[in-house]
Structure formats: C-alpha cells, structure tokens
mmCIF file of C-alpha atoms in Angstrom:
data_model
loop_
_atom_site.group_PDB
_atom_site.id
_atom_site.type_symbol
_atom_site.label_atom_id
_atom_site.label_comp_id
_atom_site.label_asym_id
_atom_site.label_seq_id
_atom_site.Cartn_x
_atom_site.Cartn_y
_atom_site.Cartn_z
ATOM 1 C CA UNK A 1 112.186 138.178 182.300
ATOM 2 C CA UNK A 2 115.175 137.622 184.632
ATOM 3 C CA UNK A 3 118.255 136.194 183.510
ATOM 4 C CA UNK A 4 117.180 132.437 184.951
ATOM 5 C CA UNK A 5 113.655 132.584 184.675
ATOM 6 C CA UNK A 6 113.060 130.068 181.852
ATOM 7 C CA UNK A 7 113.863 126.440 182.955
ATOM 8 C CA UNK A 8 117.232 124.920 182.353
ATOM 9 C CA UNK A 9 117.922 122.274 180.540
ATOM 10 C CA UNK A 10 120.922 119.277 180.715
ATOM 11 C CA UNK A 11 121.091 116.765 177.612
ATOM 12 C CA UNK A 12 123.578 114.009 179.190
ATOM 13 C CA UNK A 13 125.171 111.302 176.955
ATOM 14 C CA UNK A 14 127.808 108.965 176.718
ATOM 15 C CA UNK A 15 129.342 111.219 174.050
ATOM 16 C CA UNK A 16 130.072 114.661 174.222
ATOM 17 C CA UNK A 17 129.853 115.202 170.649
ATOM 18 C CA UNK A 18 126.199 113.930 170.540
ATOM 19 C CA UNK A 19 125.069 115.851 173.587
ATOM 20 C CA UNK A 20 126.820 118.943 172.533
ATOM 21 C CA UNK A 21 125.299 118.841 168.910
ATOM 22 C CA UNK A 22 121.551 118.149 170.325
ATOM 23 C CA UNK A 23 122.117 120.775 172.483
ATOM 24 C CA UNK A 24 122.855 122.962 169.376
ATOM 25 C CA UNK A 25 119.761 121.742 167.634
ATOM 26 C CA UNK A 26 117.626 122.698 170.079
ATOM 27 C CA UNK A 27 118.751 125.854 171.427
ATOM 28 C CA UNK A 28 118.606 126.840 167.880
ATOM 29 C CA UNK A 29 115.165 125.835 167.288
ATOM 30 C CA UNK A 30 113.849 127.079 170.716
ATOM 31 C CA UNK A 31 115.782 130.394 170.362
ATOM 32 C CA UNK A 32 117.579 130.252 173.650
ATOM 33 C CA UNK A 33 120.986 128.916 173.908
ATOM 34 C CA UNK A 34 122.130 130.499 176.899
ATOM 35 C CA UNK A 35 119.091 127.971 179.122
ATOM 36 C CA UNK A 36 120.455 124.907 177.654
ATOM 37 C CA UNK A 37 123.680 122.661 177.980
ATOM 38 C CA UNK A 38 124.840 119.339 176.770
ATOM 39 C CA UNK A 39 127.380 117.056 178.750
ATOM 40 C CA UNK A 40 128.435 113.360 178.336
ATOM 41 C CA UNK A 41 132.056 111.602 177.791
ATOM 42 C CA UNK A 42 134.805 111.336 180.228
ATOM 43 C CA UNK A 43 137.473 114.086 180.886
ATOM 44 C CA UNK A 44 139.714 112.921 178.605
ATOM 45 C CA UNK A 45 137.597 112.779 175.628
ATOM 46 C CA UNK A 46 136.552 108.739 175.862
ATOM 47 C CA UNK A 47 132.583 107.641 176.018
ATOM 48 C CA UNK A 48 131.221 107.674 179.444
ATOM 49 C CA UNK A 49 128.810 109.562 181.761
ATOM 50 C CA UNK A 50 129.954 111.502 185.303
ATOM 51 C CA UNK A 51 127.783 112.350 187.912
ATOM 52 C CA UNK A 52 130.095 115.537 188.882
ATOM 53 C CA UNK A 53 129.689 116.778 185.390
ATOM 54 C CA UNK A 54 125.728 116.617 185.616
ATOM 55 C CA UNK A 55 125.757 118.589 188.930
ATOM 56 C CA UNK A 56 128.246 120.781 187.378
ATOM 57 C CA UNK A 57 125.692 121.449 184.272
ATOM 58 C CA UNK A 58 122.664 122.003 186.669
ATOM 59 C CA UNK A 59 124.539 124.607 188.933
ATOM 60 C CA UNK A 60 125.104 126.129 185.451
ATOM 61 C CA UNK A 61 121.613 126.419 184.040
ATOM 62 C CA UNK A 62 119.434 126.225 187.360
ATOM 63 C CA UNK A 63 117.454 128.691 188.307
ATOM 64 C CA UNK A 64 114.054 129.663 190.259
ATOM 65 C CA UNK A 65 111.797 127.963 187.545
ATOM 66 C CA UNK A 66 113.899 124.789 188.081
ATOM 67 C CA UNK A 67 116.096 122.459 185.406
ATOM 68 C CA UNK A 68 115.102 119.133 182.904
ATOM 69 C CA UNK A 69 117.839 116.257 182.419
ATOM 70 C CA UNK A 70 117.605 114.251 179.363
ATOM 71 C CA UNK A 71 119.106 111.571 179.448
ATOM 72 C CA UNK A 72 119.952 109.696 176.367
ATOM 73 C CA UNK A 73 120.105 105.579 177.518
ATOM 74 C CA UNK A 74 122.257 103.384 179.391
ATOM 75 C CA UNK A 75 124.385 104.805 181.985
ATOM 76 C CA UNK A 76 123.454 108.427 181.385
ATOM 77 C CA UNK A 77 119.971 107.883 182.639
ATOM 78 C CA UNK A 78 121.638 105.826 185.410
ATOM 79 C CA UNK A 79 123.501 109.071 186.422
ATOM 80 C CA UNK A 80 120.818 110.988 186.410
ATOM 81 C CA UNK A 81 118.771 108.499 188.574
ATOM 82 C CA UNK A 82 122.087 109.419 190.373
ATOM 83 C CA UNK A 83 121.624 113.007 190.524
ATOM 84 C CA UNK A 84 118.020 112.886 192.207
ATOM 85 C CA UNK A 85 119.159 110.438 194.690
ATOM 86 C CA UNK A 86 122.223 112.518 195.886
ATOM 87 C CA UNK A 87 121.840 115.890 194.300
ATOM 88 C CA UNK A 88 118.034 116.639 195.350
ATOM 89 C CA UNK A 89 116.747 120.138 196.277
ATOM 90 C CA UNK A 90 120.567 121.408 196.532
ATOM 91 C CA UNK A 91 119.907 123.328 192.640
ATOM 92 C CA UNK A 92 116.061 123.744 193.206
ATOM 93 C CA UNK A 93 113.226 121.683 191.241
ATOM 94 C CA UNK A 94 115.108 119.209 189.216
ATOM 95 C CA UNK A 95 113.377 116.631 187.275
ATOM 96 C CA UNK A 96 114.393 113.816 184.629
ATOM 97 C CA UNK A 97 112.572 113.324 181.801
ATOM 98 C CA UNK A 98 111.310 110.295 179.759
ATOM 99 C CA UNK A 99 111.624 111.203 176.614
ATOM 100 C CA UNK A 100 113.146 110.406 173.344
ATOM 101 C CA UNK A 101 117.186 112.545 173.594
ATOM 102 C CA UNK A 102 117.309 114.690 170.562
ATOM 103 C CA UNK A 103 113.087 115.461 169.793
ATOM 104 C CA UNK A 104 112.515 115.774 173.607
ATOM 105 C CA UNK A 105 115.164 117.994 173.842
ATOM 106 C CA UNK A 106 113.930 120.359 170.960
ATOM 107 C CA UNK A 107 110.253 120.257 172.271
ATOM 108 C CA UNK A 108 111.768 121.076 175.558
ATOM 109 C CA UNK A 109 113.565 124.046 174.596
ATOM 110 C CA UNK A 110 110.802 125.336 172.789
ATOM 111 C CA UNK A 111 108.540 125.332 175.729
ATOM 112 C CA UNK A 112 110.894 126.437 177.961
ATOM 113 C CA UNK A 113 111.657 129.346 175.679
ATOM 114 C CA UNK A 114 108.188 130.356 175.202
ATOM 115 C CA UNK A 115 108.417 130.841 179.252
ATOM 116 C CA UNK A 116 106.682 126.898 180.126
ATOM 117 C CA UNK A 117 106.750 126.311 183.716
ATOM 118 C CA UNK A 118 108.798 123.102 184.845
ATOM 119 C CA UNK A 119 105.643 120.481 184.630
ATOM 120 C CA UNK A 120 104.922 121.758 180.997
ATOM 121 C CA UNK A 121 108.214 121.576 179.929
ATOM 122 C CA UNK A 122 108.596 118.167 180.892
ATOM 123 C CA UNK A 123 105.332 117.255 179.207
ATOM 124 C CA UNK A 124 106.573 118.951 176.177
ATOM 125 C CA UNK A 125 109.582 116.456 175.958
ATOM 126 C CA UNK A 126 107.775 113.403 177.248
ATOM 127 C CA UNK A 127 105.177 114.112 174.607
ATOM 128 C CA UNK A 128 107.837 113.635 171.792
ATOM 129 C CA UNK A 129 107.307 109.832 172.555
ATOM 130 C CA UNK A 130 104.181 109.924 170.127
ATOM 131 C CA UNK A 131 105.363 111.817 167.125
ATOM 132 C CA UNK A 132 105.439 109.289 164.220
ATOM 133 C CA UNK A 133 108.159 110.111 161.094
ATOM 134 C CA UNK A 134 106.511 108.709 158.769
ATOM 135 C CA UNK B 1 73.701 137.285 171.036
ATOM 136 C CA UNK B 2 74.299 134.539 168.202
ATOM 137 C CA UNK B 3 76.458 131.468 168.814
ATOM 138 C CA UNK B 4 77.749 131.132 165.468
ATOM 139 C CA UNK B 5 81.039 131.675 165.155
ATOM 140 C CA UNK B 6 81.337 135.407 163.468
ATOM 141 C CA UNK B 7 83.771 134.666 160.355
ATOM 142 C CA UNK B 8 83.279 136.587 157.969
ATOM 143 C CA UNK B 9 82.020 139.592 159.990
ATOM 144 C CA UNK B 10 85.487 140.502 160.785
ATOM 145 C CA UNK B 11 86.966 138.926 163.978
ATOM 146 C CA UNK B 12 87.245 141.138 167.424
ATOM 147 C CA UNK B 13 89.845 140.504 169.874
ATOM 148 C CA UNK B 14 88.633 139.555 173.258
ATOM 149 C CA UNK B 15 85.654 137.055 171.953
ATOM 150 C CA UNK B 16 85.786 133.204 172.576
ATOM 151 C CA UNK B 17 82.878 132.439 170.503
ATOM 152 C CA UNK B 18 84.288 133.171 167.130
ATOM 153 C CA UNK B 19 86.934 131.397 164.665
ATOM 154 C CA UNK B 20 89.661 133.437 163.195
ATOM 155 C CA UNK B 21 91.038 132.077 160.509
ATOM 156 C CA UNK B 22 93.878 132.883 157.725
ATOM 157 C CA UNK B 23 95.833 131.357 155.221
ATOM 158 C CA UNK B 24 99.883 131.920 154.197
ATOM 159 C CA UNK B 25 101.422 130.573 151.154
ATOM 160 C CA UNK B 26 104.694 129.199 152.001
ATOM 161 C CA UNK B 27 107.634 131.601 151.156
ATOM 162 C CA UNK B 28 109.776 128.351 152.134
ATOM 163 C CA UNK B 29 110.372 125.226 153.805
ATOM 164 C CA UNK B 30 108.565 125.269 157.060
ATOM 165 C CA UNK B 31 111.454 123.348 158.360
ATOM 166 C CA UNK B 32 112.575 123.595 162.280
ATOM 167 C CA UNK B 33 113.586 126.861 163.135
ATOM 168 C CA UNK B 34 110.306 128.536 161.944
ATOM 169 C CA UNK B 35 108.562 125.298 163.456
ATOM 170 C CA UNK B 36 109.932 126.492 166.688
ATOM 171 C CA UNK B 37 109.295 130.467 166.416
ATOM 172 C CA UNK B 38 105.540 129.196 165.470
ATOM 173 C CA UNK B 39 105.264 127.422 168.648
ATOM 174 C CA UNK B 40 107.133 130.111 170.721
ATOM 175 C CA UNK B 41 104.603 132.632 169.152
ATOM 176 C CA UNK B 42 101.180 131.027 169.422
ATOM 177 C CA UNK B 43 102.318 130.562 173.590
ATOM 178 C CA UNK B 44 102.282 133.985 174.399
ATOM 179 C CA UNK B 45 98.311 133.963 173.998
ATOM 180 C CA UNK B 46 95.304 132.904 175.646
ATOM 181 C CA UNK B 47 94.055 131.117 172.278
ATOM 182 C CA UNK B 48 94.041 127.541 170.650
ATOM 183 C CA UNK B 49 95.592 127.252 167.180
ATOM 184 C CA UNK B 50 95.289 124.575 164.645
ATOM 185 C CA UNK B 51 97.232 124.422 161.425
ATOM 186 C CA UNK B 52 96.712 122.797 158.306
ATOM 187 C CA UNK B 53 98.607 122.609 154.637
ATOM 188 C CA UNK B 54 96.040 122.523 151.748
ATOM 189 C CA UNK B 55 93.512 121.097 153.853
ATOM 190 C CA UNK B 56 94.897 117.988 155.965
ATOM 191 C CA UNK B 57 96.776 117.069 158.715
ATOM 192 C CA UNK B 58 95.028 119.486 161.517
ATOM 193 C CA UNK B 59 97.910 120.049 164.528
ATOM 194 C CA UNK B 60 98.390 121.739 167.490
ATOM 195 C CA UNK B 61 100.393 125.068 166.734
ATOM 196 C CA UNK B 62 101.523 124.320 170.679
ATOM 197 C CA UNK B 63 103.610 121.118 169.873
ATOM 198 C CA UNK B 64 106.618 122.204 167.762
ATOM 199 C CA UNK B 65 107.505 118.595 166.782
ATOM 200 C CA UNK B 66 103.764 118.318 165.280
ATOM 201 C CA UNK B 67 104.390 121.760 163.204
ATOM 202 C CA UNK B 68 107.621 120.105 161.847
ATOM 203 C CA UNK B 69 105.973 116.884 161.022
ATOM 204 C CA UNK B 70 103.634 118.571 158.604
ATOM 205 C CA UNK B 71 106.229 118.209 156.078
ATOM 206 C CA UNK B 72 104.406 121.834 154.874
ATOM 207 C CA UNK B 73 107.120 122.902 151.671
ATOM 208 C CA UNK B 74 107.646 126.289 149.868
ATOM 209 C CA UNK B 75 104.788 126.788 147.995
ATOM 210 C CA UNK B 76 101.757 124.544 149.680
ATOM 211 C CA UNK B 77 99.223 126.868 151.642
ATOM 212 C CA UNK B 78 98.908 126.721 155.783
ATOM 213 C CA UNK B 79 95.290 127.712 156.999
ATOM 214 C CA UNK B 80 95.341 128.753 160.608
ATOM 215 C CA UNK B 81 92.585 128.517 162.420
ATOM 216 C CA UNK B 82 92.457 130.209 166.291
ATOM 217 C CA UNK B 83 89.864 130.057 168.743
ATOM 218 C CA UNK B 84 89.820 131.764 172.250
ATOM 219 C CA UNK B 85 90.212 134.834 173.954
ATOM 220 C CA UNK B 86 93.278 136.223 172.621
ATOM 221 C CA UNK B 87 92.641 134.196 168.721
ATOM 222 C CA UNK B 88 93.384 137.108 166.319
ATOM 223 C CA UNK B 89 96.528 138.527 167.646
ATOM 224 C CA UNK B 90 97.249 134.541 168.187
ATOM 225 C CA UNK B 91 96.613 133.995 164.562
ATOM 226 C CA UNK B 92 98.468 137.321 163.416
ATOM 227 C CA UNK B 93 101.501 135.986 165.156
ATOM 228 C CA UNK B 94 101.514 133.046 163.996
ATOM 229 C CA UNK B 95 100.733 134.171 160.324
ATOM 230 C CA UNK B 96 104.166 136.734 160.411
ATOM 231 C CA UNK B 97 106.097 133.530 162.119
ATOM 232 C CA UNK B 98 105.196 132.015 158.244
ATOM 233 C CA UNK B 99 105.141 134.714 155.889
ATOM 234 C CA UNK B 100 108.574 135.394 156.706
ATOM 235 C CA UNK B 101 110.017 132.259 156.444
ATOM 236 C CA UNK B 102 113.443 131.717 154.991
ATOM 237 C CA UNK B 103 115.164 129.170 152.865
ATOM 238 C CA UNK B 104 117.475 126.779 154.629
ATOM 239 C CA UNK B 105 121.393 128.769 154.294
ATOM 240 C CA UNK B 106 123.387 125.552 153.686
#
C-alpha cells in the first residue's frame, strides 16, 4: 500500500489539547498514526477554530483515497462547512462527517486502517451515533 | 450436496455454506487497542464475524466500537462465529487478535 493510500483523517476542535489527544486515541486504536491529525485553538494557544489550519491539516493527510473532518460542535463544524464551501476538490474527495468527535474518530481510524474506502469510512464514524454505554 | 452447515466435520476454506466457529478465553481485558486490531483483522476477509462472551451480546466483529462495548474481561470466554467465503482464516485471525491480548501497561 502506498504511502497515502488509506484515507486521511482531520479531528478539528476548539481546543488543541482535545483534538490532539483524540487524535492519539484513535491512531492508537486504529494502528495508524501517520493518516490521522488533530487541529483546533488559535495560534497563540487560546480556544478557537481556523479555517487555514483545517486546509493546512488536509494538505497534510490527503491523498488519492480522499480525507474525513470531524468536527467536534460549534464553530469547528462551522469551519468545516467552511472548508467544503471554499476548499472543494483543491485536496481531492473531502467529506465531513456527522458523527459523535472522539468514538467517530476511533471507528474512523479503524476503518480507514483496515484500508475502508472514503464512503465506508464515513459510515464507520457516522455509525458511532448508535453505540449505547450503558 | 447438504445444506447444513458442516461444523463439526472440520471447516474448509473457500465454502459459504458452513459456520466456523471457535472460542478464546480471555488472557485480558479486551479493552480498545485489541478492539481495534480485531476489527482491522476480520476486514481483510471476504467473511462475516459475530462475537459473543459466554453466550450474549452477538456483535459485528466489523464495528470496533461494538467489540469494545462488550465489556468482555480477562477471564470470560469469546465464541466467534464466521460465515462466508474466506470464514476460517477470518476466524483464525480474529482468534490470534484475542489469544494474545495484553494487560493494560498503566
């Protein structure tokens, strides 16, 4: 498998810390932490979301079997609402799921690990909707 | 040819009509990182796979978050149970994933 063959994924947040640690969560579960990147505060370290940061984290993980954003709520899914709407096409097959931030993300990186195509990784994080705790 | 799935004959790879089935005692926790390399294993084949810990909650060996939320502890048996095309090397896979299970490093 090539180097960007898997899909990509983007967690974005509103902080960095909470992106960057579901990021780690996943890519440890899914076994792949080189396909999978977490973004979110402002450059100098407050709460906030950036649109040049997302496109920044898709350049980094795109590739020819395309790239999931997760958003987490509020102004991070506005972003990547964003993204689509001025971004589209320029990284390849981008699309934003609607799932739940940290189990989406895990599901995702599973599938995408185990070499999912873009539609079934998507699935795999909008299915995390369902999965009851207790 | 009969259409009863061939159990206890022995399973043969490359046969849809049969159910392969085997069961691992826990060596540990079947927490999230062997919840993932479960999933990741059972995707390389051409096979469904259902799990189960000491006979309830039947999942989808596909959907990672459903392998974590078995809650399946050190100790309590998984049965796997594969169907399809590719179902014992499916089920073998899957069966190494939890045999070598390790505790949690904390």
């Amino acid at each position: 498998m090539s180097e960007n063959a898997s899909v990509g994924l983007v967690l974005i947040s509103h902080s960095r810390a909470l992106a960057e640690g579901a990021a780690d969560v996943a890519a440890q579960v899914g076994g792949d932490a080189g396909r999978i990147v977490g973004i979110g505060g402002t450059e100098d370290g407050r709460l906030g979301t950036s649109l040049d940061a997302l496109v920044t984290a898709v350049e980094k993980v795109a590739g020819e079997a395309g790239t999931v954003i997760i958003p987490d709520l509020g102004s991070s899914v506005l972003t990547a609402r964003a993204y689509l709407a001025e971004d589209a096409g320029r990284h390849g097959a981008v699309v934003v799921a609607d799932a739940p931030f940290v189990e989406g993300a895990v599901a995702a990186a599973v599938a995408a690990a185990a070499g999912a195509g873009l539609d079934e990784v998507v699935a795999a994080a909008e299915g995390a909707r369902d999965v009851r705790k207790t | 040819m009969s259409a009863r799935p061939d159990v206890t004959g022995g399973p043969v790879a490359g046969r849809t009509d049969q159910v392969v089935e085997q069961c691992v005692v826990l060596p540990a926790d079947l927490h999230a990182r062997p919840a993932g390399q479960v999933t990741r294993a059972v995707s390389a084949y051409d096979a469904v796979v259902l799990l189960d810990v000491d006979g309830r909650d039947l999942v989808d060996a596909r959907s990672v978050l459903a392998v974590m939320g078995l809650g399946a502890v050190t100790g309590q048996t998984v049965t796997i149970r594969g169907t399809g095309l590719d179902a014992v090397a499916a089920v073998a896979a899957v069966a190494a994933v939890l045999a070598a299970a390790q505790p949690l490093v904390t």
